[in-house]
């Protein structure tokens, strides 16, 4: 079936989202089929997104509204008390107003704290689930699809874009709802005194909360999204420059890297300056309109007070209450700006989530083959973007057999390994395990029966031991020492300051290329799987060490199936079959002695290699 994704889609005020937490207060996340879990195409609106936290959301909105209303009560009752005190009433008559002032002062602080506590708790839980969801979206895309993405851009999406989305609830959704509640209460309260006062104040609310933000949004159209994209480009450029700084220094390209970074910085600075000017205009309007409203209300109230329709002591109460109520709509301009950034971040996440994985899991996988399964390629062909890489490849890797795949660079050797591991699926032909199509097995289970030494070994910035135990966590010390011995790593570990507990650095920077390959070989030995797949396992290892490692591996793998992919035609005498690729096709096949006598591509490659070594 087709892979179906959960998506984040910012469109207007709509957010579509898939949650991942399995907790009591969360929406269940449809896991991706590429990992053998059920998946369904589900769309979530903002309300559905917050449904697991509906009580907390309601509490947060009520607390936010109560904070502003308490502030209005505090300022209004304070003004009323001062005005009333000018008439010198008995002190006992003012006890109720004095108590109200204390109540509003305490409740405002308590409601503000509750609002911040609950709203941030919702936001942090949401971000946690969003990051988990995003990782689960990315995971099935590896490695085939992710190779098309810049690592810096992926990092920016997982960090910057997700962080920007935290503003969606805190600075967009909640303020809008609170503004509606406070506006309704304020206009209803003023309507008690005068319809004209109520509608005049409502008009100023609309000016401050809708018209002014609309003007500033028109002025800043595209600035927020452009700022997100430039910041992402800057982050991507910086990450890739740091990762490859040694190459930049060697080839004298550090100045170009600095110039490119300076271009991004200047562009980002220009956008931020433009945004700051617009924000300044927004702040001017948001601070000026409330005071203009207060003076307008004062002018409208003066005749009513003189006519006796409104008590004079209520004048300060109404004016200060109206002025304070504008806190509810004061941040609406900022909400529009954050909405644009959130919309762009959501679009970038969605563009990643809708990518189709290169391989898919089956709904009803077969049980993993027991023992050592046979592997067969039957007329397998594969193309990268319509460029043929493999054409009509067929071979049988029977249990206990060792097959070498050799040929010049670009012949398609590594692609065979990727197809066997189901990082890719063939365009035509079949790859079978024990007679069943590889697509009929669960990906995770299929890869579990193979131990792999990749062409490029990634080591995490952790201890050497932790990097080795990735292959089989919890392995005992005896098996670990045997793997180190097979990969000729015992001398290396003895020379390290903390032995196996030495930090190898990011990407294994503390080790040489050959040492990193030997760590990969030790991992494969620790894996102890029925099938071994080696992709250029000794390319960076000196010939003496290579000879000992190959001898050790042959002893370990006597009863296992081996696919040995290499361009170094050494130590292939013990292979049961050697397949020579040329231009994506099988040009020769046979044992070492047979191919030497045929005077074909294999023998020519062997003579060329011997000549290079002798020279």
Short mmCIF file of C-alpha atoms in Angstrom, two decimals, residues 22-457:
data_model
loop_
_atom_site.label_atom_id
_atom_site.label_comp_id
_atom_site.label_asym_id
_atom_site.label_seq_id
_atom_site.Cartn_x
_atom_site.Cartn_y
_atom_site.Cartn_z
CA UNK A 22 1.15 7.32 24.41
CA UNK A 23 0.27 9.01 27.69
CA UNK A 24 -3.22 9.48 29.05
CA UNK A 25 -3.43 13.11 27.93
CA UNK A 26 -2.23 12.72 24.38
CA UNK A 27 -3.42 11.83 20.91
CA UNK A 28 -2.07 8.53 19.59
CA UNK A 29 0.45 8.95 16.79
CA UNK A 30 0.03 6.80 13.67
CA UNK A 31 3.44 5.20 13.34
CA UNK A 32 4.99 4.91 9.89
CA UNK A 33 4.57 1.68 7.97
CA UNK A 34 8.21 1.78 6.99
CA UNK A 35 8.90 0.45 10.47
CA UNK A 36 6.22 -2.17 10.61
CA UNK A 37 3.65 -0.14 12.53
CA UNK A 38 0.12 0.73 11.56
CA UNK A 39 -0.41 4.10 9.97
CA UNK A 40 -3.44 6.08 9.00
CA UNK A 41 -3.88 9.36 7.24
CA UNK A 42 -5.23 11.66 9.94
CA UNK A 43 -5.67 15.42 9.92
CA UNK A 44 -5.87 17.47 13.07
CA UNK A 45 -7.16 21.01 13.43
CA UNK A 46 -5.97 23.29 16.20
CA UNK A 47 -8.86 22.20 18.40
CA UNK A 48 -8.05 18.54 17.77
CA UNK A 49 -4.40 19.22 18.50
CA UNK A 50 -5.31 20.67 21.90
CA UNK A 51 -7.99 18.07 22.60
CA UNK A 52 -5.74 15.96 24.88
CA UNK A 53 -5.14 19.12 26.91
CA UNK A 54 -8.63 20.60 26.66
CA UNK A 55 -8.99 21.06 30.42
CA UNK A 56 -5.55 22.63 30.70
CA UNK A 57 -6.27 24.83 27.67
CA UNK A 58 -9.56 25.99 29.15
CA UNK A 59 -7.85 26.67 32.48
CA UNK A 60 -5.08 28.63 30.75
CA UNK A 61 -7.54 30.78 28.77
CA UNK A 62 -9.69 31.44 31.84
CA UNK A 63 -6.60 32.31 33.88
CA UNK A 64 -5.36 34.68 31.16
CA UNK A 65 -8.76 36.37 30.92
CA UNK A 66 -9.06 36.56 34.71
CA UNK A 67 -5.63 38.20 34.89
CA UNK A 68 -6.70 41.10 32.67
CA UNK A 69 -10.13 41.38 34.27
CA UNK A 70 -8.51 41.45 37.72
CA UNK A 71 -6.22 44.22 36.47
CA UNK A 72 -9.26 46.15 35.28
CA UNK A 73 -10.91 45.61 38.64
CA UNK A 74 -7.78 46.72 40.49
CA UNK A 75 -7.34 49.94 38.52
CA UNK A 76 -11.08 50.72 38.41
CA UNK A 77 -11.71 50.13 42.11
CA UNK A 78 -8.58 52.13 42.99
CA UNK A 79 -9.82 55.09 40.95
CA UNK A 80 -13.28 54.72 42.45
CA UNK A 81 -11.83 54.67 45.99
CA UNK A 82 -9.81 57.83 45.38
CA UNK A 83 -12.82 59.63 43.89
CA UNK A 84 -15.13 58.50 46.66
CA UNK A 85 -12.60 59.40 49.35
CA UNK A 86 -12.74 63.04 48.13
CA UNK A 87 -16.35 63.15 49.45
CA UNK A 88 -15.10 62.11 52.93
CA UNK A 89 -17.46 59.20 53.56
CA UNK A 90 -17.23 57.14 56.79
CA UNK A 91 -14.23 54.83 56.65
CA UNK A 92 -16.38 51.79 57.36
CA UNK A 93 -18.39 52.49 54.21
CA UNK A 94 -15.22 52.08 52.12
CA UNK A 95 -14.18 48.72 53.64
CA UNK A 96 -15.81 46.75 50.81
CA UNK A 97 -13.93 48.72 48.12
CA UNK A 98 -10.65 48.43 50.03
CA UNK A 99 -11.17 44.68 50.33
CA UNK A 100 -11.95 44.48 46.61
CA UNK A 101 -8.66 46.24 45.79
CA UNK A 102 -6.73 43.71 47.87
CA UNK A 103 -8.65 40.83 46.26
CA UNK A 104 -7.97 42.06 42.73
CA UNK A 105 -4.28 42.67 43.49
CA UNK A 106 -3.74 39.17 44.87
CA UNK A 107 -5.93 37.42 42.28
CA UNK A 108 -4.17 39.19 39.39
CA UNK A 109 -0.78 37.88 40.53
CA UNK A 110 -2.16 34.39 41.21
CA UNK A 111 -3.97 34.20 37.85
CA UNK A 112 -0.91 35.45 35.97
CA UNK A 113 1.23 32.76 37.58
CA UNK A 114 -1.37 30.08 36.86
CA UNK A 115 -1.70 31.23 33.25
CA UNK A 116 2.06 31.10 32.65
CA UNK A 117 2.42 27.76 34.41
CA UNK A 118 -0.36 25.97 32.52
CA UNK A 119 0.20 27.55 29.08
CA UNK A 120 3.92 26.80 29.10
CA UNK A 121 3.27 23.26 30.30
CA UNK A 122 0.94 22.73 27.32
CA UNK A 123 3.50 24.25 24.95
CA UNK A 124 6.42 22.14 26.19
CA UNK A 125 4.39 18.93 25.95
CA UNK A 126 3.32 19.91 22.45
CA UNK A 127 6.92 20.60 21.40
CA UNK A 128 8.03 17.26 22.84
CA UNK A 129 5.42 15.40 20.83
CA UNK A 130 6.15 17.44 17.72
CA UNK A 131 9.86 16.58 17.86
CA UNK A 132 9.09 12.90 18.37
CA UNK A 133 6.64 12.99 15.47
CA UNK A 134 9.16 14.76 13.25
CA UNK A 135 11.88 12.21 14.02
CA UNK A 136 9.47 9.39 13.19
CA UNK A 137 8.67 11.12 9.90
CA UNK A 138 12.36 11.48 9.06
CA UNK A 139 13.44 7.99 10.13
CA UNK A 140 11.76 6.09 7.24
CA UNK A 141 13.36 8.50 4.77
CA UNK A 142 16.86 7.32 5.69
CA UNK A 143 19.15 6.82 4.01
CA UNK A 144 17.90 7.15 0.42
CA UNK A 145 15.72 10.26 0.69
CA UNK A 146 17.69 12.07 3.39
CA UNK A 147 20.79 12.02 1.18
CA UNK A 148 18.98 14.60 -0.94
CA UNK A 149 18.69 16.98 2.04
CA UNK A 150 21.39 19.22 3.45
CA UNK A 151 22.23 18.17 7.01
CA UNK A 152 22.21 21.81 8.15
CA UNK A 153 18.73 22.31 6.70
CA UNK A 154 17.45 19.19 8.47
CA UNK A 155 18.92 20.45 11.75
CA UNK A 156 17.28 23.83 11.22
CA UNK A 157 13.89 22.22 10.63
CA UNK A 158 14.15 19.99 13.69
CA UNK A 159 15.35 22.80 15.97
CA UNK A 160 14.51 26.29 14.67
CA UNK A 161 11.21 25.53 12.95
CA UNK A 162 9.90 23.49 15.86
CA UNK A 163 10.95 26.22 18.29
CA UNK A 164 9.10 28.83 16.21
CA UNK A 165 5.94 26.73 16.41
CA UNK A 166 5.94 27.10 20.19
CA UNK A 167 4.57 30.60 19.58
CA UNK A 168 1.46 29.21 17.92
CA UNK A 169 -0.38 28.67 21.20
CA UNK A 170 1.40 31.13 23.49
CA UNK A 171 1.36 34.15 21.20
CA UNK A 172 -1.30 33.43 18.57
CA UNK A 173 -4.14 31.19 19.74
CA UNK A 174 -4.45 32.01 23.46
CA UNK A 175 -4.16 35.83 23.10
CA UNK A 176 -6.88 35.83 20.42
CA UNK A 177 -9.33 33.91 22.60
CA UNK A 178 -8.50 36.01 25.66
CA UNK A 179 -8.99 39.20 23.62
CA UNK A 180 -12.47 38.07 22.57
CA UNK A 181 -13.48 37.24 26.15
CA UNK A 182 -12.16 40.48 27.66
CA UNK A 183 -13.64 42.59 24.84
CA UNK A 184 -17.05 40.98 25.37
CA UNK A 185 -16.99 41.55 29.14
CA UNK A 186 -15.79 45.16 28.79
CA UNK A 187 -18.35 46.15 26.14
CA UNK A 188 -21.13 44.47 28.13
CA UNK A 189 -20.08 46.35 31.26
CA UNK A 190 -19.99 49.70 29.46
CA UNK A 191 -23.36 48.99 27.89
CA UNK A 192 -24.77 49.17 31.41
CA UNK A 193 -23.79 52.84 31.53
CA UNK A 194 -24.22 53.91 27.89
CA UNK A 195 -24.61 52.27 24.52
CA UNK A 196 -22.49 55.01 22.93
CA UNK A 197 -19.62 54.34 25.36
CA UNK A 198 -19.84 50.60 24.66
CA UNK A 199 -19.75 50.91 20.87
CA UNK A 200 -17.06 53.60 20.93
CA UNK A 201 -14.82 51.41 23.06
CA UNK A 202 -15.56 48.42 20.81
CA UNK A 203 -14.52 50.49 17.78
CA UNK A 204 -11.18 51.29 19.43
CA UNK A 205 -10.76 47.60 20.31
CA UNK A 206 -11.19 46.78 16.63
CA UNK A 207 -8.73 49.49 15.62
CA UNK A 208 -6.13 48.22 18.07
CA UNK A 209 -6.74 44.51 17.66
CA UNK A 210 -7.62 44.19 13.96
CA UNK A 211 -6.99 47.30 11.86
CA UNK A 212 -3.56 48.24 13.23
CA UNK A 213 -2.26 44.62 13.03
CA UNK A 214 -3.68 44.36 9.49
CA UNK A 215 -1.73 47.48 8.47
CA UNK A 216 1.50 46.24 10.01
CA UNK A 217 0.98 42.79 8.47
CA UNK A 218 0.57 44.37 5.04
CA UNK A 219 3.81 46.26 5.62
CA UNK A 220 5.64 43.14 6.78
CA UNK A 221 4.15 40.70 4.27
CA UNK A 222 6.69 38.01 3.50
CA UNK A 223 9.21 39.29 6.05
CA UNK A 224 8.51 36.57 8.60
CA UNK A 225 8.67 33.69 6.13
CA UNK A 226 11.74 35.14 4.42
CA UNK A 227 13.40 35.53 7.80
CA UNK A 228 12.75 31.85 8.59
CA UNK A 229 14.25 30.76 5.26
CA UNK A 230 17.33 32.98 5.55
CA UNK A 231 17.93 31.84 9.11
CA UNK A 232 17.63 28.23 7.96
CA UNK A 233 20.13 28.85 5.13
CA UNK A 234 22.54 30.50 7.55
CA UNK A 235 22.26 27.59 9.99
CA UNK A 236 22.77 25.05 7.19
CA UNK A 237 25.79 26.92 5.82
CA UNK A 238 27.31 27.22 9.30
CA UNK A 239 26.82 23.54 10.17
CA UNK A 240 28.31 22.31 6.88
CA UNK A 241 31.21 24.76 7.12
CA UNK A 242 32.09 23.57 10.62
CA UNK A 243 31.77 19.91 9.61
CA UNK A 244 34.14 20.43 6.67
CA UNK A 245 36.38 23.14 8.10
CA UNK A 246 39.55 21.10 7.66
CA UNK A 247 38.92 20.75 3.91
CA UNK A 248 38.13 24.45 3.62
CA UNK A 249 41.42 25.32 5.32
CA UNK A 250 43.44 22.89 3.21
CA UNK A 251 42.08 24.28 -0.07
CA UNK A 252 42.12 27.89 1.09
CA UNK A 253 38.35 28.36 0.81
CA UNK A 254 37.81 29.72 4.32
CA UNK A 255 37.51 33.29 3.03
CA UNK A 256 34.71 32.31 0.64
CA UNK A 257 32.94 30.58 3.51
CA UNK A 258 33.22 33.75 5.60
CA UNK A 259 31.97 35.91 2.69
CA UNK A 260 28.96 33.64 2.16
CA UNK A 261 28.20 33.73 5.87
CA UNK A 262 28.51 37.52 5.84
CA UNK A 263 25.97 37.70 3.00
CA UNK A 264 23.49 35.62 4.99
CA UNK A 265 24.15 37.70 8.12
CA UNK A 266 23.57 40.98 6.30
CA UNK A 267 20.37 39.69 4.72
CA UNK A 268 19.13 38.44 8.08
CA UNK A 269 20.09 41.75 9.69
CA UNK A 270 18.14 43.69 7.06
CA UNK A 271 15.06 41.54 7.63
CA UNK A 272 15.34 41.87 11.39
CA UNK A 273 15.75 45.66 11.09
CA UNK A 274 12.67 45.84 8.85
CA UNK A 275 10.76 43.71 11.33
CA UNK A 276 11.95 45.91 14.20
CA UNK A 277 10.71 49.07 12.46
CA UNK A 278 7.33 47.51 11.83
CA UNK A 279 7.22 46.29 15.43
CA UNK A 280 7.99 49.83 16.55
CA UNK A 281 5.05 51.15 14.52
CA UNK A 282 2.86 48.43 15.98
CA UNK A 283 3.95 49.32 19.53
CA UNK A 284 3.25 53.01 18.87
CA UNK A 285 -0.26 52.24 17.70
CA UNK A 286 -0.94 49.72 20.46
CA UNK A 287 0.17 52.23 23.13
CA UNK A 288 -1.40 55.32 21.55
CA UNK A 289 -4.85 53.98 20.72
CA UNK A 290 -5.75 52.99 24.34
CA UNK A 291 -4.99 56.51 25.58
CA UNK A 292 -6.88 58.04 22.66
CA UNK A 293 -9.82 55.80 23.55
CA UNK A 294 -9.64 56.90 27.18
CA UNK A 295 -9.77 60.58 26.21
CA UNK A 296 -12.63 59.92 23.80
CA UNK A 297 -14.58 58.10 26.51
CA UNK A 298 -13.87 60.98 28.90
CA UNK A 299 -15.32 63.50 26.43
CA UNK A 300 -18.38 61.34 25.89
CA UNK A 301 -18.91 60.79 29.63
CA UNK A 302 -18.58 64.43 30.68
CA UNK A 303 -22.11 65.42 29.55
CA UNK A 304 -23.53 62.25 31.10
CA UNK A 305 -21.93 63.07 34.44
CA UNK A 306 -23.20 66.66 34.29
CA UNK A 307 -26.70 65.39 33.50
CA UNK A 308 -26.46 63.03 36.50
CA UNK A 309 -26.90 59.90 34.40
CA UNK A 310 -23.49 58.64 35.61
CA UNK A 311 -22.14 59.26 39.12
CA UNK A 312 -19.02 61.39 39.20
CA UNK A 313 -17.24 58.83 41.38
CA UNK A 314 -17.66 56.29 38.58
CA UNK A 315 -15.71 58.43 36.14
CA UNK A 316 -12.25 57.22 37.23
CA UNK A 317 -13.54 53.66 37.56
CA UNK A 318 -14.68 53.54 33.93
CA UNK A 319 -11.70 55.41 32.47
CA UNK A 320 -9.05 53.33 34.25
CA UNK A 321 -10.96 50.11 33.58
CA UNK A 322 -11.17 50.89 29.85
CA UNK A 323 -7.48 51.82 29.70
CA UNK A 324 -6.46 48.59 31.43
CA UNK A 325 -8.73 46.44 29.26
CA UNK A 326 -6.58 47.19 26.19
CA UNK A 327 -3.97 44.82 27.57
CA UNK A 328 -6.08 42.07 25.99
CA UNK A 329 -5.59 43.38 22.42
CA UNK A 330 -2.23 45.05 22.84
CA UNK A 331 -0.30 42.03 21.53
CA UNK A 332 -2.51 41.24 18.54
CA UNK A 333 0.02 42.77 16.14
CA UNK A 334 2.72 40.49 17.54
CA UNK A 335 0.31 37.57 17.18
CA UNK A 336 -0.02 38.29 13.43
CA UNK A 337 3.76 38.38 13.04
CA UNK A 338 4.26 35.11 14.90
CA UNK A 339 1.44 33.57 12.90
CA UNK A 340 3.30 34.25 9.65
CA UNK A 341 6.51 32.71 11.01
CA UNK A 342 4.59 29.72 12.36
CA UNK A 343 2.87 29.28 9.01
CA UNK A 344 6.22 29.22 7.18
CA UNK A 345 7.76 26.80 9.71
CA UNK A 346 4.73 24.55 9.42
CA UNK A 347 5.05 24.61 5.62
CA UNK A 348 8.70 23.58 5.84
CA UNK A 349 7.90 20.71 8.19
CA UNK A 350 5.04 19.59 5.98
CA UNK A 351 7.27 19.63 2.90
CA UNK A 352 9.51 17.14 4.72
CA UNK A 353 6.67 15.01 6.03
CA UNK A 354 5.06 14.44 2.63
CA UNK A 355 8.21 12.96 1.10
CA UNK A 356 7.67 9.38 0.09
CA UNK A 357 10.07 6.82 1.64
CA UNK A 358 12.10 4.76 -0.80
CA UNK A 359 10.82 1.51 0.74
CA UNK A 360 7.61 0.46 2.48
CA UNK A 361 6.77 -2.19 5.01
CA UNK A 362 4.11 -4.77 4.37
CA UNK A 363 0.94 -4.93 6.45
CA UNK A 364 1.28 -8.68 7.03
CA UNK A 365 5.01 -9.50 7.20
CA UNK A 366 6.33 -13.03 7.10
CA UNK A 367 8.25 -14.42 10.03
CA UNK A 368 12.00 -13.86 9.82
CA UNK A 369 13.85 -16.82 8.30
CA UNK A 370 15.49 -19.11 10.82
CA UNK A 371 19.13 -20.08 10.61
CA UNK A 372 21.07 -18.82 7.59
CA UNK A 373 18.65 -17.94 4.79
CA UNK A 374 19.50 -18.15 1.11
CA UNK A 375 19.56 -14.84 -0.77
CA UNK A 376 18.96 -14.60 -4.49
CA UNK A 377 18.96 -11.71 -6.96
CA UNK A 378 16.78 -12.50 -9.98
CA UNK A 379 17.15 -10.13 -12.97
CA UNK A 380 17.45 -7.11 -10.67
CA UNK A 381 17.67 -3.64 -12.27
CA UNK A 382 17.80 -0.26 -10.59
CA UNK A 383 18.09 3.38 -11.67
CA UNK A 384 18.82 6.64 -9.87
CA UNK A 385 16.56 9.31 -11.38
CA UNK A 386 16.27 7.38 -14.68
CA UNK A 387 20.03 6.84 -14.81
CA UNK A 388 20.59 3.05 -15.00
CA UNK A 389 22.90 1.78 -12.26
CA UNK A 390 22.25 -1.98 -12.28
CA UNK A 391 20.86 -4.00 -15.17
CA UNK A 392 19.73 -7.62 -15.04
CA UNK A 393 21.81 -8.71 -12.02
CA UNK A 394 21.36 -12.31 -10.91
CA UNK A 395 23.24 -14.39 -8.34
CA UNK A 396 22.53 -16.81 -5.47
CA UNK A 397 24.07 -16.43 -2.04
CA UNK A 398 23.47 -19.85 -0.54
CA UNK A 399 23.99 -20.48 3.20
CA UNK A 400 27.68 -20.58 4.04
CA UNK A 401 28.81 -19.27 0.63
CA UNK A 402 31.12 -16.28 0.19
CA UNK A 403 30.58 -14.08 -2.87
CA UNK A 404 32.75 -11.11 -3.86
CA UNK A 405 31.41 -8.30 -6.04
CA UNK A 406 34.21 -6.34 -7.72
CA UNK A 407 34.58 -3.78 -10.46
CA UNK A 408 35.68 -0.22 -11.16
CA UNK A 409 34.25 2.75 -9.27
CA UNK A 410 30.69 3.57 -10.30
CA UNK A 411 29.95 0.06 -11.46
CA UNK A 412 27.03 -0.26 -8.99
CA UNK A 413 28.68 -2.40 -6.31
CA UNK A 414 27.40 -0.44 -3.28
CA UNK A 415 23.92 -0.30 -4.77
CA UNK A 416 23.75 -4.10 -4.50
CA UNK A 417 24.38 -3.79 -0.75
CA UNK A 418 21.71 -1.09 -0.41
CA UNK A 419 19.20 -3.25 -2.27
CA UNK A 420 19.99 -6.26 -0.14
CA UNK A 421 19.48 -4.22 3.04
CA UNK A 422 16.30 -2.74 1.53
CA UNK A 423 17.50 0.82 1.77
CA UNK A 424 16.23 0.79 -1.82
CA UNK A 425 13.88 -1.44 -3.80
CA UNK A 426 14.70 -2.63 -7.34
CA UNK A 427 12.89 -1.16 -10.31
CA UNK A 428 12.47 -4.64 -11.73
CA UNK A 429 13.40 -8.17 -10.78
CA UNK A 430 13.19 -9.84 -7.37
CA UNK A 431 15.39 -10.15 -4.29
CA UNK A 432 14.39 -13.26 -2.37
CA UNK A 433 15.20 -14.55 1.10
CA UNK A 434 14.50 -18.27 1.43
CA UNK A 435 12.38 -18.07 -1.71
CA UNK A 436 10.19 -15.19 -0.53
CA UNK A 437 10.29 -11.64 -1.88
CA UNK A 438 12.24 -9.33 0.46
CA UNK A 439 9.22 -7.00 0.48
CA UNK A 440 7.24 -9.67 2.34
CA UNK A 441 9.42 -9.36 5.44
CA UNK A 442 9.38 -6.60 8.04
CA UNK A 443 12.24 -4.18 7.44
CA UNK A 444 13.48 -4.27 11.00
CA UNK A 445 13.46 -8.05 11.15
CA UNK A 446 15.12 -8.41 7.74
CA UNK A 447 17.99 -6.12 8.68
CA UNK A 448 18.41 -7.91 12.00
CA UNK A 449 19.74 -11.02 10.22
CA UNK A 450 22.53 -9.03 8.53
CA UNK A 451 25.77 -7.57 9.88
CA UNK A 452 27.02 -4.65 7.80
CA UNK A 453 30.32 -2.84 7.37
CA UNK A 454 29.36 0.29 5.39
CA UNK A 455 31.65 2.19 3.11
CA UNK A 456 31.42 5.25 5.34
CA UNK A 457 31.43 4.56 9.07
#
